[in-house]
GROMACS .gro file of C-alpha atoms in nm:
model
  427
    1MET     CA    1   4.016   0.570  -2.171
    2PHE     CA    2   4.098   0.681  -1.817
    3ILE     CA    3   3.997   1.040  -1.898
    4ARG     CA    4   3.657   0.923  -2.026
    5ILE     CA    5   3.592   0.718  -1.713
    6PHE     CA    6   3.694   1.007  -1.488
    7THR     CA    7   3.472   1.253  -1.677
    8PHE     CA    8   3.173   1.017  -1.660
    9ALA     CA    9   3.219   0.955  -1.286
   10PHE     CA   10   3.254   1.328  -1.216
   11THR     CA   11   2.933   1.397  -1.410
   12LEU     CA   12   2.747   1.132  -1.211
   13ILE     CA   13   2.864   1.285  -0.882
   14ILE     CA   14   2.752   1.635  -0.979
   15TYR     CA   15   2.423   1.506  -1.117
   16GLY     CA   16   2.360   1.294  -0.808
   17GLN     CA   17   2.411   1.592  -0.581
   18SER     CA   18   2.173   1.813  -0.775
   19PHE     CA   19   1.908   1.554  -0.866
   20GLY     CA   20   1.578   1.607  -0.685
   21GLN     CA   21   1.684   1.934  -0.526
   22SER     CA   22   1.455   2.232  -0.552
   23THR     CA   23   1.550   2.516  -0.783
   24ALA     CA   24   1.306   2.766  -0.632
   25PRO     CA   25   1.427   2.998  -0.354
   26ILE     CA   26   1.342   2.864  -0.009
   27PRO     CA   27   1.154   3.111   0.217
   28GLN     CA   28   1.315   3.197   0.550
   29ALA     CA   29   1.003   3.073   0.726
   30PHE     CA   30   0.701   2.878   0.607
   31ASP     CA   31   0.343   2.902   0.721
   32LYS     CA   32   0.051   2.686   0.612
   33ASP     CA   33  -0.038   2.885   0.300
   34SER     CA   34   0.318   2.940   0.178
   35ALA     CA   35   0.408   2.575   0.242
   36ILE     CA   36   0.115   2.452   0.031
   37SER     CA   37   0.194   2.696  -0.251
   38TYR     CA   38   0.560   2.594  -0.246
   39ALA     CA   39   0.479   2.222  -0.240
   40LEU     CA   40   0.240   2.245  -0.535
   41LYS     CA   41   0.531   2.375  -0.742
   42GLN     CA   42   0.826   2.180  -0.600
   43ASN     CA   43   0.695   1.844  -0.476
   44ALA     CA   44   0.890   1.578  -0.664
   45ASP     CA   45   0.605   1.325  -0.689
   46LEU     CA   46   0.369   1.595  -0.812
   47ARG     CA   47   0.610   1.715  -1.077
   48ALA     CA   48   0.637   1.359  -1.205
   49SER     CA   49   0.259   1.319  -1.191
   50ARG     CA   50   0.210   1.625  -1.413
   51LYS     CA   51   0.397   1.444  -1.689
   52SER     CA   52   0.084   1.230  -1.731
   53ILE     CA   53  -0.088   1.538  -1.876
   54GLU     CA   54   0.184   1.578  -2.137
   55ILE     CA   55   0.165   1.206  -2.213
   56ALA     CA   56  -0.212   1.231  -2.268
   57GLU     CA   57  -0.163   1.537  -2.490
   58ALA     CA   58   0.101   1.352  -2.691
   59ARG     CA   59  -0.141   1.061  -2.729
   60LEU     CA   60  -0.401   1.302  -2.868
   61ASP     CA   61  -0.152   1.425  -3.130
   62ARG     CA   62  -0.107   1.075  -3.270
   63THR     CA   63  -0.474   0.979  -3.240
   64GLY     CA   64  -0.706   1.029  -3.534
   65LEU     CA   65  -0.440   1.015  -3.804
   66LEU     CA   66  -0.500   0.822  -4.124
   67PRO     CA   67  -0.286   0.510  -4.162
   68ASN     CA   68   0.008   0.545  -4.396
   69PRO     CA   69  -0.061   0.473  -4.763
   70GLU     CA   70   0.068   0.146  -4.901
   71LEU     CA   71   0.276   0.084  -5.213
   72ALA     CA   72   0.179  -0.235  -5.400
   73ILE     CA   73   0.409  -0.392  -5.662
   74ASP     CA   74   0.301  -0.689  -5.875
   75TYR     CA   75   0.504  -0.903  -6.115
   76SER     CA   76   0.414  -1.227  -6.287
   77SER     CA   77   0.577  -1.433  -6.564
   78ASP     CA   78   0.524  -1.758  -6.755
   79PHE     CA   79   0.891  -1.863  -6.743
   80ALA     CA   80   0.805  -2.177  -6.546
   81PHE     CA   81   0.540  -2.287  -6.794
   82ASN     CA   82   0.526  -2.205  -7.168
   83ASN     CA   83   0.812  -1.958  -7.135
   84GLU     CA   84   0.683  -1.752  -7.425
   85GLY     CA   85   0.808  -1.426  -7.270
   86GLU     CA   86   0.473  -1.321  -7.128
   87HIS     CA   87   0.487  -1.118  -6.806
   88THR     CA   88   0.295  -0.854  -6.615
   89VAL     CA   89   0.429  -0.565  -6.410
   90GLY     CA   90   0.207  -0.347  -6.194
   91ILE     CA   91   0.251  -0.072  -5.937
   92GLY     CA   92  -0.013   0.099  -5.729
   93PHE     CA   93  -0.093   0.302  -5.420
   94GLN     CA   94  -0.370   0.221  -5.175
   95GLN     CA   95  -0.508   0.406  -4.876
   96LYS     CA   96  -0.744   0.294  -4.601
   97PHE     CA   97  -1.024   0.531  -4.496
   98PRO     CA   98  -1.203   0.454  -4.167
   99LEU     CA   99  -1.582   0.484  -4.179
  100ALA     CA  100  -1.837   0.624  -3.932
  101ASN     CA  101  -1.609   0.909  -3.817
  102GLN     CA  102  -1.382   0.668  -3.632
  103LEU     CA  103  -1.089   0.912  -3.628
  104ARG     CA  104  -1.296   1.196  -3.483
  105LYS     CA  105  -1.444   0.966  -3.219
  106ALA     CA  106  -1.099   0.836  -3.128
  107LYS     CA  107  -0.988   1.195  -3.073
  108ALA     CA  108  -1.290   1.251  -2.847
  109VAL     CA  109  -1.173   0.962  -2.627
  110SER     CA  110  -0.823   1.110  -2.608
  111ARG     CA  111  -0.955   1.456  -2.515
  112VAL     CA  112  -1.142   1.305  -2.221
  113ASP     CA  113  -0.820   1.126  -2.120
  114ILE     CA  114  -0.643   1.464  -2.104
  115ALA     CA  115  -0.917   1.601  -1.876
  116LYS     CA  116  -0.888   1.290  -1.657
  117ALA     CA  117  -0.510   1.330  -1.636
  118ARG     CA  118  -0.554   1.690  -1.522
  119MET     CA  119  -0.807   1.587  -1.260
  120GLU     CA  120  -0.582   1.307  -1.133
  121VAL     CA  121  -0.307   1.564  -1.087
  122ARG     CA  122  -0.555   1.786  -0.902
  123SER     CA  123  -0.642   1.493  -0.677
  124HIS     CA  124  -0.271   1.449  -0.603
  125GLU     CA  125  -0.245   1.821  -0.529
  126ARG     CA  126  -0.536   1.793  -0.286
  127THR     CA  127  -0.369   1.503  -0.105
  128ILE     CA  128  -0.048   1.702  -0.062
  129ALA     CA  129  -0.235   2.014   0.051
  130ASP     CA  130  -0.439   1.815   0.304
  131THR     CA  131  -0.127   1.647   0.441
  132ILE     CA  132   0.051   1.980   0.488
  133SER     CA  133  -0.262   2.127   0.649
  134GLU     CA  134  -0.275   1.839   0.897
  135ILE     CA  135   0.094   1.871   0.984
  136SER     CA  136   0.053   2.248   1.019
  137LEU     CA  137  -0.237   2.198   1.260
  138GLU     CA  138  -0.040   1.949   1.466
  139ILE     CA  139   0.247   2.199   1.490
  140GLN     CA  140   0.002   2.468   1.599
  141ILE     CA  141  -0.143   2.235   1.863
  142VAL     CA  142   0.207   2.157   1.990
  143ASP     CA  143   0.290   2.529   2.003
  144THR     CA  144  -0.033   2.609   2.186
  145ARG     CA  145   0.017   2.334   2.441
  146LYS     CA  146   0.382   2.430   2.486
  147TYR     CA  147   0.283   2.794   2.543
  148LEU     CA  148   0.037   2.685   2.812
  149LEU     CA  149   0.293   2.460   2.982
  150GLU     CA  150   0.554   2.735   2.977
  151ARG     CA  151   0.303   2.966   3.144
  152ILE     CA  152   0.225   2.695   3.402
  153HIS     CA  153   0.600   2.641   3.448
  154GLY     CA  154   0.648   3.011   3.517
  155LYS     CA  155   0.373   3.020   3.780
  156THR     CA  156   0.495   2.694   3.937
  157SER     CA  157   0.849   2.834   3.947
  158GLU     CA  158   0.727   3.140   4.139
  159ILE     CA  159   0.545   2.916   4.387
  160SER     CA  160   0.852   2.694   4.424
  161GLU     CA  161   1.075   2.993   4.497
  162PHE     CA  162   0.820   3.117   4.749
  163ILE     CA  163   0.805   2.776   4.922
  164HIS     CA  164   1.185   2.748   4.937
  165SER     CA  165   1.205   3.092   5.092
  166ARG     CA  166   0.954   2.985   5.357
  167VAL     CA  167   1.150   2.665   5.419
  168GLU     CA  168   1.459   2.871   5.499
  169GLN     CA  169   1.252   3.067   5.751
  170GLY     CA  170   1.116   2.747   5.901
  171GLU     CA  171   0.753   2.818   5.806
  172LEU     CA  172   0.718   2.528   5.557
  173SER     CA  173   0.867   2.179   5.539
  174ILE     CA  174   1.132   2.061   5.295
  175LEU     CA  175   0.885   1.798   5.172
  176GLU     CA  176   0.664   2.072   5.024
  177ALA     CA  177   0.968   2.232   4.862
  178ASN     CA  178   1.075   1.900   4.709
  179GLN     CA  179   0.722   1.842   4.580
  180ALA     CA  180   0.730   2.178   4.403
  181SER     CA  181   1.072   2.100   4.254
  182LEU     CA  182   0.948   1.767   4.121
  183GLU     CA  183   0.651   1.941   3.962
  184LEU     CA  184   0.888   2.184   3.791
  185ARG     CA  185   1.105   1.903   3.656
  186ALA     CA  186   0.802   1.714   3.524
  187LEU     CA  187   0.678   2.026   3.347
  188LYS     CA  188   1.023   2.090   3.199
  189GLN     CA  189   1.039   1.734   3.068
  190GLU     CA  190   0.694   1.771   2.910
  191ILE     CA  191   0.799   2.099   2.745
  192ASP     CA  192   1.116   1.937   2.608
  193GLN     CA  193   0.912   1.648   2.474
  194LEU     CA  194   0.684   1.893   2.291
  195SER     CA  195   0.992   2.065   2.145
  196ASP     CA  196   1.114   1.731   2.010
  197GLU     CA  197   0.769   1.655   1.870
  198ARG     CA  198   0.763   1.990   1.691
  199SER     CA  199   1.106   1.921   1.543
  200HIS     CA  200   0.986   1.584   1.412
  201LEU     CA  201   0.676   1.744   1.260
  202THR     CA  202   0.870   2.017   1.081
  203HIS     CA  203   1.120   1.758   0.957
  204SER     CA  204   0.833   1.552   0.810
  205LEU     CA  205   0.737   1.852   0.594
  206ALA     CA  206   1.058   1.838   0.388
  207PRO     CA  207   0.960   1.559   0.143
  208HIS     CA  208   0.619   1.716   0.084
  209LEU     CA  209   0.785   2.049   0.004
  210GLY     CA  210   1.036   1.885  -0.229
  211LEU     CA  211   1.330   1.993  -0.013
  212PRO     CA  212   1.658   1.805   0.041
  213THR     CA  213   1.695   1.619   0.369
  214ASN     CA  214   1.970   1.852   0.488
  215ILE     CA  215   1.742   2.159   0.482
  216GLU     CA  216   1.597   2.261   0.818
  217VAL     CA  217   1.237   2.377   0.776
  218ASN     CA  218   1.145   2.686   0.976
  219PHE     CA  219   0.770   2.677   1.029
  220GLN     CA  220   0.560   2.943   1.200
  221THR     CA  221   0.206   2.911   1.332
  222ALA     CA  222  -0.030   3.113   1.546
  223THR     CA  223   0.018   3.025   1.913
  224THR     CA  224  -0.355   3.034   1.983
  225ILE     CA  225  -0.650   2.850   1.831
  226ASN     CA  226  -0.928   3.092   1.745
  227PRO     CA  227  -1.270   2.931   1.799
  228ASN     CA  228  -1.463   3.235   1.679
  229GLY     CA  229  -1.600   3.310   1.335
  230PRO     CA  230  -1.890   3.177   1.129
  231LEU     CA  231  -1.883   2.825   0.991
  232PRO     CA  232  -1.931   2.779   0.614
  233ASN     CA  233  -2.232   2.584   0.490
  234PHE     CA  234  -2.260   2.330   0.213
  235ASP     CA  235  -2.289   2.467  -0.140
  236SER     CA  236  -2.300   2.298  -0.480
  237SER     CA  237  -1.977   2.464  -0.596
  238ILE     CA  238  -1.792   2.200  -0.394
  239PHE     CA  239  -1.869   1.946  -0.666
  240GLU     CA  240  -1.683   2.158  -0.920
  241ARG     CA  241  -1.375   2.164  -0.694
  242HIS     CA  242  -1.386   1.802  -0.583
  243PRO     CA  243  -1.144   1.593  -0.794
  244GLY     CA  244  -1.293   1.259  -0.688
  245PHE     CA  245  -1.641   1.358  -0.806
  246GLN     CA  246  -1.509   1.516  -1.124
  247LEU     CA  247  -1.306   1.203  -1.204
  248ALA     CA  248  -1.619   0.989  -1.171
  249VAL     CA  249  -1.806   1.226  -1.405
  250LEU     CA  250  -1.517   1.217  -1.652
  251ASP     CA  251  -1.514   0.837  -1.637
  252ALA     CA  252  -1.877   0.843  -1.746
  253HIS     CA  253  -1.794   1.084  -2.032
  254SER     CA  254  -1.503   0.862  -2.129
  255ALA     CA  255  -1.734   0.559  -2.141
  256GLU     CA  256  -1.978   0.753  -2.363
  257ALA     CA  257  -1.695   0.832  -2.601
  258GLU     CA  258  -1.585   0.469  -2.595
  259ILE     CA  259  -1.940   0.360  -2.681
  260ALA     CA  260  -1.947   0.586  -2.986
  261LEU     CA  261  -1.604   0.465  -3.095
  262ALA     CA  262  -1.696   0.099  -3.041
  263GLU     CA  263  -2.016   0.130  -3.246
  264SER     CA  264  -1.816   0.282  -3.529
  265GLU     CA  265  -1.586  -0.022  -3.527
  266ASN     CA  266  -1.864  -0.230  -3.679
  267TRP     CA  267  -1.764  -0.064  -4.006
  268GLU     CA  268  -1.405  -0.141  -4.089
  269SER     CA  269  -1.199   0.081  -4.316
  270ILE     CA  270  -1.261   0.097  -4.689
  271THR     CA  271  -0.953   0.073  -4.908
  272ALA     CA  272  -0.909   0.287  -5.221
  273ARG     CA  273  -0.629   0.218  -5.465
  274VAL     CA  274  -0.483   0.362  -5.785
  275PHE     CA  275  -0.268   0.134  -6.001
  276TRP     CA  276  -0.072   0.115  -6.324
  277LYS     CA  277  -0.017  -0.219  -6.501
  278ASN     CA  278   0.205  -0.317  -6.792
  279GLU     CA  279   0.111  -0.650  -6.953
  280ARG     CA  280   0.314  -0.823  -7.222
  281SER     CA  281   0.131  -1.120  -7.372
  282ASP     CA  282   0.119  -1.343  -7.681
  283ASP     CA  283  -0.159  -1.227  -7.907
  284GLN     CA  284  -0.194  -1.469  -8.205
  285PRO     CA  285  -0.132  -1.426  -8.489
  286ASN     CA  286   0.053  -1.101  -8.413
  287GLY     CA  287   0.288  -1.249  -8.153
  288LEU     CA  288   0.398  -1.075  -7.835
  289GLY     CA  289   0.234  -0.741  -7.765
  290THR     CA  290   0.222  -0.491  -7.481
  291ASP     CA  291  -0.089  -0.350  -7.311
  292ARG     CA  292  -0.088  -0.081  -7.044
  293PHE     CA  293  -0.364  -0.005  -6.795
  294ILE     CA  294  -0.438   0.267  -6.538
  295GLY     CA  295  -0.718   0.193  -6.297
  296VAL     CA  296  -0.879   0.252  -5.960
  297GLY     CA  297  -1.027   0.012  -5.711
  298VAL     CA  298  -1.226   0.014  -5.389
  299SER     CA  299  -1.259  -0.254  -5.119
  300ILE     CA  300  -1.571  -0.220  -4.906
  301PRO     CA  301  -1.599  -0.433  -4.590
  302LEU     CA  302  -1.930  -0.598  -4.513
  303PRO     CA  303  -2.049  -0.566  -4.149
  304PHE     CA  304  -2.156  -0.926  -4.102
  305ARG     CA  305  -1.970  -0.965  -3.770
  306LYS     CA  306  -2.031  -0.662  -3.551
  307LYS     CA  307  -1.730  -0.684  -3.324
  308GLY     CA  308  -1.783  -0.331  -3.195
  309ASP     CA  309  -2.111  -0.425  -3.027
  310LEU     CA  310  -1.927  -0.637  -2.769
  311HIS     CA  311  -1.692  -0.349  -2.686
  312ALA     CA  312  -1.987  -0.108  -2.672
  313ARG     CA  313  -2.171  -0.335  -2.426
  314GLN     CA  314  -1.872  -0.330  -2.192
  315ALA     CA  315  -1.843   0.050  -2.225
  316ARG     CA  316  -2.214   0.092  -2.139
  317LEU     CA  317  -2.164  -0.109  -1.821
  318GLU     CA  318  -1.862   0.105  -1.733
  319ARG     CA  319  -2.067   0.419  -1.797
  320ASP     CA  320  -2.344   0.299  -1.566
  321GLN     CA  321  -2.089   0.210  -1.301
  322SER     CA  322  -1.927   0.556  -1.326
  323ASN     CA  323  -2.265   0.727  -1.293
  324LEU     CA  324  -2.344   0.523  -0.982
  325LYS     CA  325  -2.000   0.602  -0.842
  326ALA     CA  326  -2.048   0.976  -0.907
  327ALA     CA  327  -2.385   0.968  -0.729
  328ALA     CA  328  -2.231   0.786  -0.430
  329ILE     CA  329  -1.943   1.034  -0.411
  330LYS     CA  330  -2.190   1.323  -0.429
  331LEU     CA  331  -2.381   1.190  -0.129
  332ARG     CA  332  -2.058   1.128   0.062
  333ILE     CA  333  -1.940   1.484  -0.001
  334GLN     CA  334  -2.266   1.624   0.133
  335TYR     CA  335  -2.247   1.398   0.436
  336ASP     CA  336  -1.882   1.482   0.508
  337VAL     CA  337  -1.950   1.857   0.495
  338GLU     CA  338  -2.266   1.845   0.705
  339HIS     CA  339  -2.116   1.605   0.960
  340ALA     CA  340  -1.798   1.813   0.998
  341ARG     CA  341  -2.000   2.133   1.029
  342HIS     CA  342  -2.230   1.979   1.292
  343GLU     CA  343  -1.934   1.851   1.495
  344THR     CA  344  -1.748   2.182   1.467
  345SER     CA  345  -2.057   2.381   1.565
  346ASP     CA  346  -2.108   2.170   1.879
  347LEU     CA  347  -1.744   2.212   1.983
  348GLN     CA  348  -1.759   2.584   1.914
  349LYS     CA  349  -2.063   2.621   2.144
  350ARG     CA  350  -1.893   2.413   2.411
  351LEU     CA  351  -1.580   2.632   2.396
  352VAL     CA  352  -1.781   2.952   2.437
  353GLN     CA  353  -1.982   2.802   2.721
  354TYR     CA  354  -1.671   2.666   2.893
  355GLN     CA  355  -1.497   3.001   2.861
  356ASP     CA  356  -1.791   3.195   3.004
  357GLU     CA  357  -1.904   2.957   3.274
  358VAL     CA  358  -1.589   2.778   3.393
  359ILE     CA  359  -1.264   2.956   3.311
  360GLU     CA  360  -1.386   3.304   3.408
  361LEU     CA  361  -1.527   3.167   3.734
  362ALA     CA  362  -1.200   2.983   3.807
  363ASN     CA  363  -1.002   3.303   3.747
  364GLU     CA  364  -1.230   3.496   3.977
  365GLN     CA  365  -1.193   3.223   4.237
  366LEU     CA  366  -0.814   3.237   4.211
  367GLU     CA  367  -0.810   3.616   4.249
  368ALA     CA  368  -1.036   3.593   4.555
  369THR     CA  369  -0.816   3.319   4.702
  370SER     CA  370  -0.503   3.528   4.642
  371ARG     CA  371  -0.656   3.827   4.824
  372ALA     CA  372  -0.765   3.603   5.111
  373TYR     CA  373  -0.411   3.461   5.137
  374GLN     CA  374  -0.257   3.810   5.136
  375ASN     CA  375  -0.497   3.910   5.414
  376GLY     CA  376  -0.401   3.604   5.615
  377GLN     CA  377  -0.748   3.450   5.593
  378ILE     CA  378  -0.634   3.122   5.435
  379GLY     CA  379  -0.316   2.919   5.418
  380LEU     CA  380  -0.074   2.855   5.131
  381VAL     CA  381  -0.218   2.510   5.064
  382SER     CA  382  -0.557   2.659   4.974
  383LEU     CA  383  -0.391   2.906   4.738
  384LEU     CA  384  -0.191   2.630   4.566
  385ARG     CA  385  -0.502   2.415   4.526
  386ALA     CA  386  -0.691   2.704   4.364
  387GLN     CA  387  -0.405   2.762   4.122
  388GLU     CA  388  -0.373   2.393   4.036
  389GLN     CA  389  -0.748   2.378   3.977
  390LEU     CA  390  -0.727   2.666   3.727
  391LEU     CA  391  -0.439   2.498   3.545
  392ARG     CA  392  -0.634   2.171   3.518
  393ILE     CA  393  -0.932   2.359   3.381
  394GLU     CA  394  -0.715   2.535   3.125
  395ARG     CA  395  -0.570   2.203   3.012
  396ARG     CA  396  -0.917   2.057   2.962
  397HIS     CA  397  -1.017   2.369   2.774
  398LEU     CA  398  -0.713   2.325   2.550
  399ASP     CA  399  -0.816   1.965   2.477
  400THR     CA  400  -1.152   2.094   2.355
  401GLN     CA  401  -0.979   2.363   2.149
  402GLU     CA  402  -0.766   2.098   1.981
  403ALA     CA  403  -1.073   1.888   1.902
  404TYR     CA  404  -1.239   2.197   1.756
  405ALA     CA  405  -0.934   2.280   1.543
  406ARG     CA  406  -0.921   1.927   1.401
  407SER     CA  407  -1.293   1.932   1.329
  408ARG     CA  408  -1.265   2.272   1.163
  409LEU     CA  409  -0.985   2.137   0.943
  410LYS     CA  410  -1.203   1.841   0.841
  411LEU     CA  411  -1.473   2.089   0.738
  412GLU     CA  412  -1.226   2.290   0.529
  413GLN     CA  413  -1.093   1.972   0.368
  414ALA     CA  414  -1.443   1.847   0.288
  415ARG     CA  415  -1.528   2.181   0.128
  416ILE     CA  416  -1.183   2.210  -0.042
  417ASP     CA  417  -1.162   2.569   0.080
  418LEU     CA  418  -0.788   2.608   0.020
  419PRO     CA  419  -0.737   2.892  -0.232
  420GLN     CA  420  -0.429   2.717  -0.375
  421LEU     CA  421  -0.656   2.436  -0.503
  422GLN     CA  422  -0.917   2.670  -0.648
  423ASN     CA  423  -0.664   2.825  -0.884
  424ASP     CA  424  -0.463   2.661  -1.158
  425THR     CA  425  -0.138   2.565  -0.982
  426ARG     CA  426   0.012   2.366  -1.267
  427SER     CA  427   0.364   2.471  -1.356
   0.00000   0.00000   0.00000
């Protein structure tokens, strides 16, 4: 008894350690595309969701089968009455046969259910891919902002060292040196905060990737946001890729199949039977005699009460509702794509204009100020103000870049442009 308990407990421990862990090799570093591809294969919720396809397929296998035949046995006797030894024994088989192609129409309903299960899984895949894309963008934004702050920190550090050197020579006050040191510390704290934020973002990827909590995710992104490149337009192929729209269309097809099945239910199954009967009866004046019979029989239902019409009426309403829902989703898809493209296009123009008209001018101004300072034409305060002005402009430019990147992602999500979702990713 003790050995059994020990073996069972040991099995539970091993199983508990391995349950939910990924069996696929983990890449040394993820990027957006590899993370989505990995998640579509290893995400635990998605793997469970795909079982719904197998369930629907199993339901199809048992749909459309004839009911089992029935064995009928009859026996009757007159022992409680005249008790003359008369009795009847009969045995037969009977089988029900549905009318109006009910079995074929039931299979049609199940086939649509399989297609709906696949599309529901695709909708789940899209949700996971969109979530990873959003986290990936946030990591890229953090990296871009951190890169800018580190560059600002480097320039501020050079200025601080220069000011401290002038303080030692008595040319500048200690107050200016302390102000520069405070600026450095504030920048360092902001950089550390961004590092923590990046760590939290990469840690949030683990459940989407189907990884254990003790795995550290190494995620790489581009350190710059590229605002160049043409923006895709709306095209009708989006409807073929959009799981929400396809589900609404499939709901309408499912309702059509339900209507056909419901109308066929007005005709209930006919029953055919084959029987053998042995009858022993008193036949005067000859006495007891035996008669044997072999026969066939058919029971035909009469469609006086059309129960299927009520079910068909409900299915017609569901079909109309699904068609209206599909039309609404179609309009929303068009609006989402056009709105995201319009917003992204405006931000793209603003970035180009800001780069050409503001940042280049601020850089030229800083270079001119630096030459004037080296020539002794202006003081250090003017040089510091010119540099701070450029840094403020670059920060504002980065804010616009981030808005553009988020808008561009919304456009990609509305168009479902991810290649992982345009291929069959089911395992």
